[in-house]
């Protein structure tokens, strides 16, 4: 029996996370399936930012660095989100961007393995990661061995200083086995840096249990922190005593307000800070995290998986015969929180969808990504999106949209 819309409303009625949608300020008439690029706005964020501007900044002025707890905010917020990563609180801080944190983490790890000359990285990872790794290799006279994610473990050898890869791939959403790949790196004496861009806030993570060395993640995707929200970085406690970030600013100094000219590294995770945090974004992110209060990451992952399973079922029933391909794992246990569908005209089809209020994104050359913000996407939204694609194809609506110009965002 083909899946009907009322099957999906029944799934929504039985959804234990359905209540969380009320925690978001979603615009009317929009079916938002792009939480993997930019999460929706949690309620309370606008008020918090207004309060910070009017009261803490407006009235408190410079005093708020102490009085409003600004100075300690990166560590305080890192500790708040640490359980979502399966990490003890003192190992996480909120700072910089994913790419900058990746740079700091990979260099810090390379410095812990001075006799080794190779970085192993994922061919098919998000390009920024590979640009960063290539730049580090050039600066430090190392070489990079690229391998597909599935062949990473077999590529690690006794010359590998650091392994860098994404836990959830940005195109296919394939999940890597963190425990197994980390163990393979450690067995060869290497360290591992995980990119959690598509994992944090989407899937269950156990960084401590799985013995991750370093990890970096995203604030603006599934964690809904807002455009350009600061990233998070995790460093396992066992590495804190040898932690040498390449970006030693005054915030990584043990006594920033002593204004000493010699550098003395801050203890612990603070060593991964560099400079003055963007306080409005940071505090917006702190309030955004409250959308997850009281919700277990196992339930979040289960919901995302169920939404993805539904999308794939509907793809089989309605889209496969229309010339689409599936670029996602059918095994829900190995799939993160988005489903990628391919078509030679993906860009124009996505534009036609967006014109109808169904927002996903496009990744060149031919991928349409549909991400399921598990706290606010409903099963019926997935149904409506597939219905819209089906209709666009039958009416050839996509032909009304121009082919991509280079540089287009979505
Ligand atoms: C997997 C992955 N890594 C890194 C990045 C780069 O993020 P940023 O622009 O915050 O450095 C992204 C951005 O989407 C990403 O998806």
Coordinates of C-alpha atoms and ligand atoms in Angstrom, one line a residue:
X1 CA 0.0 0.0 0.0
X2 CA 1.5 3.4 -0.9
X3 CA 2.0 5.8 2.0
X4 CA -0.7 8.3 2.4
X5 CA -0.8 11.7 4.0
X6 CA -3.0 10.4 6.8
X7 CA -0.4 7.7 7.5
X8 CA 2.0 10.6 8.2
X9 CA -0.4 12.5 10.4
X10 CA -0.8 9.3 12.4
X11 CA 3.0 9.2 12.8
X12 CA 3.0 12.8 14.0
X13 CA 0.3 12.0 16.5
X14 CA 2.4 9.2 17.9
X15 CA 5.7 11.2 17.9
X16 CA 7.2 11.6 21.4
X17 CA 9.1 14.7 20.2
X18 CA 6.1 16.4 18.5
X19 CA 5.9 18.9 21.4
X20 CA 9.3 20.3 20.7
X21 CA 8.1 22.0 17.5
X22 CA 6.4 24.6 19.7
X23 CA 9.9 25.6 20.9
X24 CA 10.6 27.2 17.5
X25 CA 9.4 30.3 15.7
X26 CA 8.7 28.9 12.3
X27 CA 7.2 31.1 9.5
X28 CA 3.8 30.2 8.1
X29 CA 3.7 28.6 4.7
X30 CA 7.2 27.2 4.8
X31 CA 8.1 23.5 4.9
X32 CA 11.6 23.8 6.2
X33 CA 13.9 20.9 5.4
X34 CA 17.3 22.7 5.6
X35 CA 18.1 22.5 9.3
X36 CA 21.3 20.7 8.2
X37 CA 22.5 24.0 6.7
X38 CA 20.9 26.6 9.0
X39 CA 18.6 25.6 11.8
X40 CA 15.3 27.4 12.5
X41 CA 15.0 30.1 15.3
X42 CA 14.2 28.7 18.7
X43 CA 11.8 30.9 20.7
X44 CA 13.5 32.9 23.3
X45 CA 16.6 33.7 21.2
X46 CA 15.3 37.1 20.0
X47 CA 14.4 38.1 23.5
X48 CA 17.7 37.0 24.8
X49 CA 19.6 39.0 22.2
X50 CA 17.4 42.0 22.8
X51 CA 18.1 41.7 26.5
X52 CA 21.9 41.4 26.0
X53 CA 21.8 44.5 23.7
X54 CA 19.6 46.7 25.8
X55 CA 20.6 45.6 29.3
X56 CA 23.9 43.9 29.4
X57 CA 25.6 45.9 26.6
X58 CA 23.3 49.0 26.8
X59 CA 23.4 49.6 30.5
X60 CA 26.1 47.3 31.8
X61 CA 28.6 48.3 29.1
X62 CA 32.1 47.0 29.8
X63 CA 31.1 45.9 33.3
X64 CA 29.1 43.0 31.7
X65 CA 32.3 41.1 30.9
X66 CA 32.3 40.3 34.6
X67 CA 28.8 41.1 35.9
X68 CA 26.9 39.4 33.2
X69 CA 29.3 36.4 33.0
X70 CA 30.5 37.2 29.4
X71 CA 34.1 36.3 30.1
X72 CA 33.2 32.8 31.2
X73 CA 30.6 32.2 28.6
X74 CA 32.6 30.0 26.2
X75 CA 33.3 27.4 28.9
X76 CA 29.9 27.7 30.6
X77 CA 28.1 27.0 27.3
X78 CA 30.6 24.3 26.3
X79 CA 29.8 22.6 29.6
X80 CA 26.1 22.9 29.0
X81 CA 26.3 21.2 25.6
X82 CA 29.0 18.6 26.6
X83 CA 26.4 15.9 27.5
X84 CA 25.0 16.1 23.9
X85 CA 28.5 15.1 22.8
X86 CA 28.9 12.3 25.4
X87 CA 31.7 14.4 26.9
X88 CA 32.6 15.4 30.4
X89 CA 32.0 19.2 30.7
X90 CA 35.5 20.6 31.1
X91 CA 36.6 19.3 27.7
X92 CA 34.3 21.4 25.5
X93 CA 34.3 25.1 24.7
X94 CA 32.4 27.3 22.2
X95 CA 34.6 29.4 20.0
X96 CA 35.5 30.4 16.4
X97 CA 34.3 28.5 13.3
X98 CA 34.5 24.8 12.3
X99 CA 37.3 25.5 9.9
X100 CA 39.3 27.5 12.4
X101 CA 38.7 24.9 15.2
X102 CA 39.8 22.2 12.8
X103 CA 43.0 24.0 12.0
X104 CA 43.8 24.4 15.7
X105 CA 42.9 20.8 16.5
X106 CA 44.8 19.2 13.7
X107 CA 47.9 21.3 14.3
X108 CA 47.7 20.6 18.1
X109 CA 47.4 16.9 17.3
X110 CA 50.3 17.0 14.7
X111 CA 52.5 18.6 17.4
X112 CA 51.8 15.6 19.7
X113 CA 53.2 13.2 17.1
X114 CA 56.4 15.1 16.0
X115 CA 58.1 12.0 14.5
X116 CA 55.3 11.3 12.0
X117 CA 55.0 12.9 8.6
X118 CA 51.5 12.0 7.4
X119 CA 47.9 13.1 7.8
X120 CA 45.2 10.7 6.7
X121 CA 42.0 12.5 5.6
X122 CA 38.8 11.7 3.9
X123 CA 38.4 12.0 0.1
X124 CA 34.8 13.2 -0.2
X125 CA 34.8 15.2 3.0
X126 CA 33.5 18.8 3.0
X127 CA 36.1 20.7 0.9
X128 CA 36.9 23.2 3.7
X129 CA 38.3 20.3 5.8
X130 CA 40.6 19.2 3.0
X131 CA 41.7 22.8 2.3
X132 CA 42.6 23.2 6.0
X133 CA 44.4 19.9 6.1
X134 CA 46.3 20.6 2.9
X135 CA 47.4 24.0 4.2
X136 CA 48.6 22.4 7.5
X137 CA 50.6 19.8 5.5
X138 CA 52.2 22.5 3.5
X139 CA 53.1 24.7 6.5
X140 CA 54.5 21.8 8.5
X141 CA 56.1 19.8 5.7
X142 CA 53.8 16.8 6.0
X143 CA 52.0 14.8 3.3
X144 CA 48.3 14.0 3.2
X145 CA 47.0 10.6 2.2
X146 CA 43.3 10.8 1.1
X147 CA 41.1 7.8 1.2
X148 CA 37.3 7.2 1.0
X149 CA 35.7 7.1 4.4
X150 CA 35.3 3.4 4.3
X151 CA 39.1 2.9 3.6
X152 CA 40.4 5.3 6.2
X153 CA 41.2 2.6 8.8
X154 CA 43.2 0.6 6.2
X155 CA 45.1 3.7 5.2
X156 CA 46.5 4.5 8.6
X157 CA 50.0 3.3 9.3
X158 CA 53.0 3.9 11.6
X159 CA 53.8 7.2 9.9
X160 CA 50.3 8.6 10.4
X161 CA 50.3 11.5 12.9
X162 CA 46.7 12.5 12.6
X163 CA 43.5 11.2 11.1
X164 CA 40.8 13.7 10.2
X165 CA 37.3 12.9 9.0
X166 CA 33.6 13.7 9.3
X167 CA 31.5 11.6 11.5
X168 CA 28.5 12.2 9.2
X169 CA 29.2 12.9 5.6
X170 CA 27.8 16.2 4.3
X171 CA 26.4 14.6 1.1
X172 CA 25.5 11.1 1.8
X173 CA 24.9 11.5 5.6
X174 CA 26.7 8.2 6.1
X175 CA 27.8 7.7 9.7
X176 CA 31.3 6.5 10.5
X177 CA 31.9 4.1 13.3
X178 CA 33.6 6.5 15.8
X179 CA 34.8 3.8 18.2
X180 CA 36.2 1.5 15.5
X181 CA 38.0 4.2 13.5
X182 CA 39.4 5.9 16.6
X183 CA 40.6 2.5 17.8
X184 CA 42.3 1.9 14.4
X185 CA 44.1 5.2 14.7
X186 CA 45.2 4.6 18.2
X187 CA 46.4 1.1 17.4
X188 CA 48.8 2.7 14.9
X189 CA 49.8 5.3 17.5
X190 CA 48.0 8.1 15.6
X191 CA 45.5 10.7 16.9
X192 CA 42.1 11.4 15.5
X193 CA 40.2 14.7 14.9
X194 CA 36.4 14.3 14.2
X195 CA 34.3 16.8 12.3
X196 CA 30.9 16.7 13.9
X197 CA 29.3 19.4 11.6
X198 CA 26.4 17.1 10.7
X199 CA 26.4 15.1 14.0
X200 CA 26.1 17.6 16.9
X201 CA 22.4 18.0 17.8
X202 CA 21.4 15.3 15.3
X203 CA 22.8 12.0 16.4
X204 CA 23.9 10.4 19.7
X205 CA 27.6 10.9 20.4
X206 CA 29.9 9.3 22.9
X207 CA 33.2 11.1 22.5
X208 CA 34.6 10.1 25.9
X209 CA 33.4 6.4 25.6
X210 CA 34.7 6.2 22.0
X211 CA 38.1 7.7 23.0
X212 CA 38.0 10.5 20.5
X213 CA 41.0 12.8 20.8
X214 CA 39.7 16.0 19.3
X215 CA 36.3 17.0 17.8
X216 CA 34.9 20.1 16.2
X217 CA 31.2 20.9 15.5
X218 CA 28.7 23.4 14.2
X219 CA 26.5 25.8 16.0
X220 CA 24.3 26.9 13.1
X221 CA 23.0 23.6 11.7
X222 CA 21.1 21.2 13.9
X223 CA 21.9 23.2 17.1
X224 CA 19.9 26.2 15.7
X225 CA 22.4 28.8 17.0
X226 CA 21.8 31.3 14.1
X227 CA 23.8 32.2 10.9
X228 CA 27.5 32.0 11.6
X229 CA 26.9 30.8 15.2
X230 CA 30.1 29.9 16.9
X231 CA 31.5 26.4 16.7
X232 CA 32.4 24.0 19.5
X233 CA 35.6 22.1 20.1
X234 CA 36.3 19.1 22.3
X235 CA 39.7 18.0 23.5
X236 CA 40.0 14.8 25.6
X237 CA 41.3 15.6 29.0
X238 CA 44.3 13.3 28.6
X239 CA 45.7 15.7 26.0
X240 CA 45.2 18.9 28.0
X241 CA 48.7 19.0 29.5
X242 CA 50.3 18.9 26.0
X243 CA 47.9 21.1 24.2
X244 CA 49.6 23.5 21.9
X245 CA 47.2 25.5 19.8
X246 CA 48.8 27.3 16.8
X247 CA 46.6 30.4 17.5
X248 CA 47.8 31.7 20.7
X249 CA 45.9 34.8 21.4
X250 CA 45.3 36.5 24.8
X251 CA 42.3 34.3 25.5
X252 CA 44.5 31.2 25.4
X253 CA 46.8 32.9 27.9
X254 CA 46.7 31.8 31.6
X255 CA 46.4 35.5 32.7
X256 CA 45.0 37.5 29.8
X257 CA 44.5 40.6 32.0
X258 CA 48.0 40.6 33.3
X259 CA 49.0 41.8 29.8
X260 CA 52.3 40.0 29.9
X261 CA 54.4 39.8 26.8
X262 CA 55.5 36.2 27.4
X263 CA 53.0 33.5 26.6
X264 CA 51.8 31.1 29.4
X265 CA 49.2 28.7 28.1
X266 CA 45.8 28.6 29.9
X267 CA 45.0 25.3 31.6
X268 CA 42.7 22.9 29.9
X269 CA 40.3 23.6 27.1
X270 CA 40.8 27.3 27.5
X271 CA 44.0 26.9 25.6
X272 CA 41.9 26.4 22.4
X273 CA 40.4 29.9 22.7
X274 CA 42.2 32.7 20.8
X275 CA 40.4 36.0 21.1
X276 CA 37.4 38.0 22.2
X277 CA 34.3 36.0 21.5
X278 CA 31.4 37.4 19.4
X279 CA 29.1 37.8 22.5
X280 CA 25.8 38.4 20.7
X281 CA 26.2 35.1 18.7
X282 CA 27.5 33.2 21.7
X283 CA 24.6 34.2 24.0
X284 CA 22.1 33.6 21.2
X285 CA 23.6 30.1 20.9
X286 CA 23.3 29.5 24.6
X287 CA 19.6 30.2 24.5
X288 CA 19.1 28.2 21.3
X289 CA 20.5 25.1 23.2
X290 CA 17.5 25.3 25.5
X291 CA 15.4 23.8 22.7
X292 CA 17.1 20.6 23.6
X293 CA 16.4 20.8 27.3
X294 CA 15.0 17.5 28.7
X295 CA 15.3 15.7 25.4
X296 CA 17.6 12.7 25.1
X297 CA 19.9 12.5 22.0
X298 CA 18.8 8.9 21.5
X299 CA 15.3 10.2 20.9
X300 CA 16.6 12.9 18.6
X301 CA 18.5 10.4 16.5
X302 CA 15.6 8.0 16.4
X303 CA 13.2 10.7 15.2
X304 CA 15.7 11.8 12.5
X305 CA 16.1 8.3 11.4
X306 CA 12.4 7.7 11.2
X307 CA 12.0 10.9 9.1
X308 CA 14.8 9.7 6.8
X309 CA 13.3 6.2 6.5
X310 CA 10.0 7.8 5.5
X311 CA 11.7 10.0 2.9
X312 CA 13.4 6.9 1.4
X313 CA 10.1 4.9 1.4
X314 CA 8.4 7.8 -0.4
X315 CA 11.4 8.0 -2.8
X316 CA 10.9 4.3 -3.7
X317 CA 7.2 4.7 -4.1
X318 CA 7.1 8.0 -6.1
X319 CA 10.5 9.4 -7.1
X320 CA 12.7 6.5 -8.3
X321 CA 10.6 6.1 -11.5
X322 CA 10.9 9.8 -12.3
X323 CA 14.6 9.7 -13.0
X324 CA 15.9 10.5 -9.4
X325 CA 18.7 8.6 -7.7
X326 CA 19.3 8.1 -4.0
X327 CA 22.6 9.2 -2.5
X328 CA 22.0 8.1 1.0
X329 CA 22.4 4.9 3.1
X330 CA 19.3 2.8 3.3
X331 CA 20.5 1.5 6.6
X332 CA 19.0 4.0 9.1
X333 CA 21.6 3.1 11.7
X334 CA 24.3 4.3 9.4
X335 CA 22.6 7.4 8.2
X336 CA 22.6 10.9 9.8
X337 CA 19.9 13.4 9.6
X338 CA 19.5 14.3 6.0
X339 CA 18.7 12.4 2.7
X340 CA 20.3 13.4 -0.6
X341 CA 18.5 12.8 -3.8
X342 CA 20.2 13.2 -7.2
X343 CA 18.9 14.3 -10.5
X344 CA 20.5 16.0 -13.5
X345 CA 18.2 19.0 -13.0
X346 CA 18.5 19.1 -9.2
X347 CA 19.2 22.8 -9.0
X348 CA 16.2 23.8 -11.0
X349 CA 13.9 21.3 -9.2
X350 CA 15.1 22.7 -5.9
X351 CA 14.4 26.3 -7.1
X352 CA 10.9 25.2 -8.0
X353 CA 10.4 23.6 -4.6
X354 CA 11.7 26.7 -2.8
X355 CA 9.2 28.8 -4.8
X356 CA 6.5 26.6 -3.3
X357 CA 7.8 27.1 0.2
X358 CA 9.6 23.7 0.5
X359 CA 13.1 24.6 1.4
X360 CA 15.9 22.1 1.1
X361 CA 19.3 22.8 -0.5
X362 CA 21.4 22.0 -3.5
X363 CA 24.9 20.7 -3.6
X364 CA 26.8 20.7 -6.9
X365 CA 26.7 19.0 -9.2
X366 CA 23.4 17.2 -8.8
X367 CA 22.4 16.7 -5.2
X368 CA 19.2 17.9 -3.5
X369 CA 19.6 17.6 0.3
X370 CA 16.6 17.4 2.6
X371 CA 17.6 17.8 6.3
X372 CA 15.3 17.0 9.1
X373 CA 15.6 19.3 12.1
X374 CA 14.4 16.6 14.4
X375 CA 12.9 19.0 17.0
X376 CA 10.6 20.7 14.5
X377 CA 10.2 18.6 11.3
X378 CA 7.0 16.6 11.1
X379 CA 6.4 13.4 9.1
X380 CA 3.7 15.2 7.2
X381 CA 6.3 17.7 6.1
X382 CA 8.3 14.9 4.5
X383 CA 5.2 13.7 2.7
X384 CA 4.3 17.2 1.5
X385 CA 7.9 17.7 0.1
X386 CA 7.8 14.5 -1.9
X387 CA 4.3 15.3 -3.1
X388 CA 5.6 18.7 -4.3
X389 CA 8.6 17.1 -6.1
X390 CA 6.2 14.6 -7.8
X391 CA 3.9 17.5 -8.9
X392 CA 6.9 19.6 -10.1
X393 CA 8.1 16.7 -12.3
X394 CA 4.6 16.0 -13.7
X395 CA 4.0 19.6 -14.6
X396 CA 7.6 20.2 -15.7
X397 CA 7.5 23.3 -13.4
X398 CA 11.3 23.2 -12.9
X399 CA 11.7 24.3 -16.6
X400 CA 10.5 27.8 -15.4
X401 CA 13.7 28.2 -13.4
X402 CA 17.1 29.1 -14.9
X403 CA 20.1 26.7 -14.6
X404 CA 22.6 27.5 -11.8
X405 CA 24.9 30.5 -12.0
X406 CA 28.2 29.7 -10.4
X407 CA 28.3 31.1 -6.9
X408 CA 24.7 30.5 -6.0
X409 CA 24.2 29.6 -2.4
X410 CA 21.4 27.0 -2.6
Ligands
LIG1 C1 31.3 18.9 7.3 C2 31.6 20.4 7.3 N1 32.8 20.8 7.8 C3 33.2 22.1 7.8 C4 32.3 23.0 7.4 C5 32.8 24.5 7.4 O1 32.1 25.2 8.4 P1 32.6 26.7 8.8 O2 32.2 27.6 7.6 O3 31.9 27.0 10.0 O4 34.1 26.7 8.9 C6 31.0 22.7 7.0 C7 30.0 23.7 6.6 O5 28.9 23.5 6.2 C8 30.7 21.3 7.0 O6 29.4 20.9 6.5

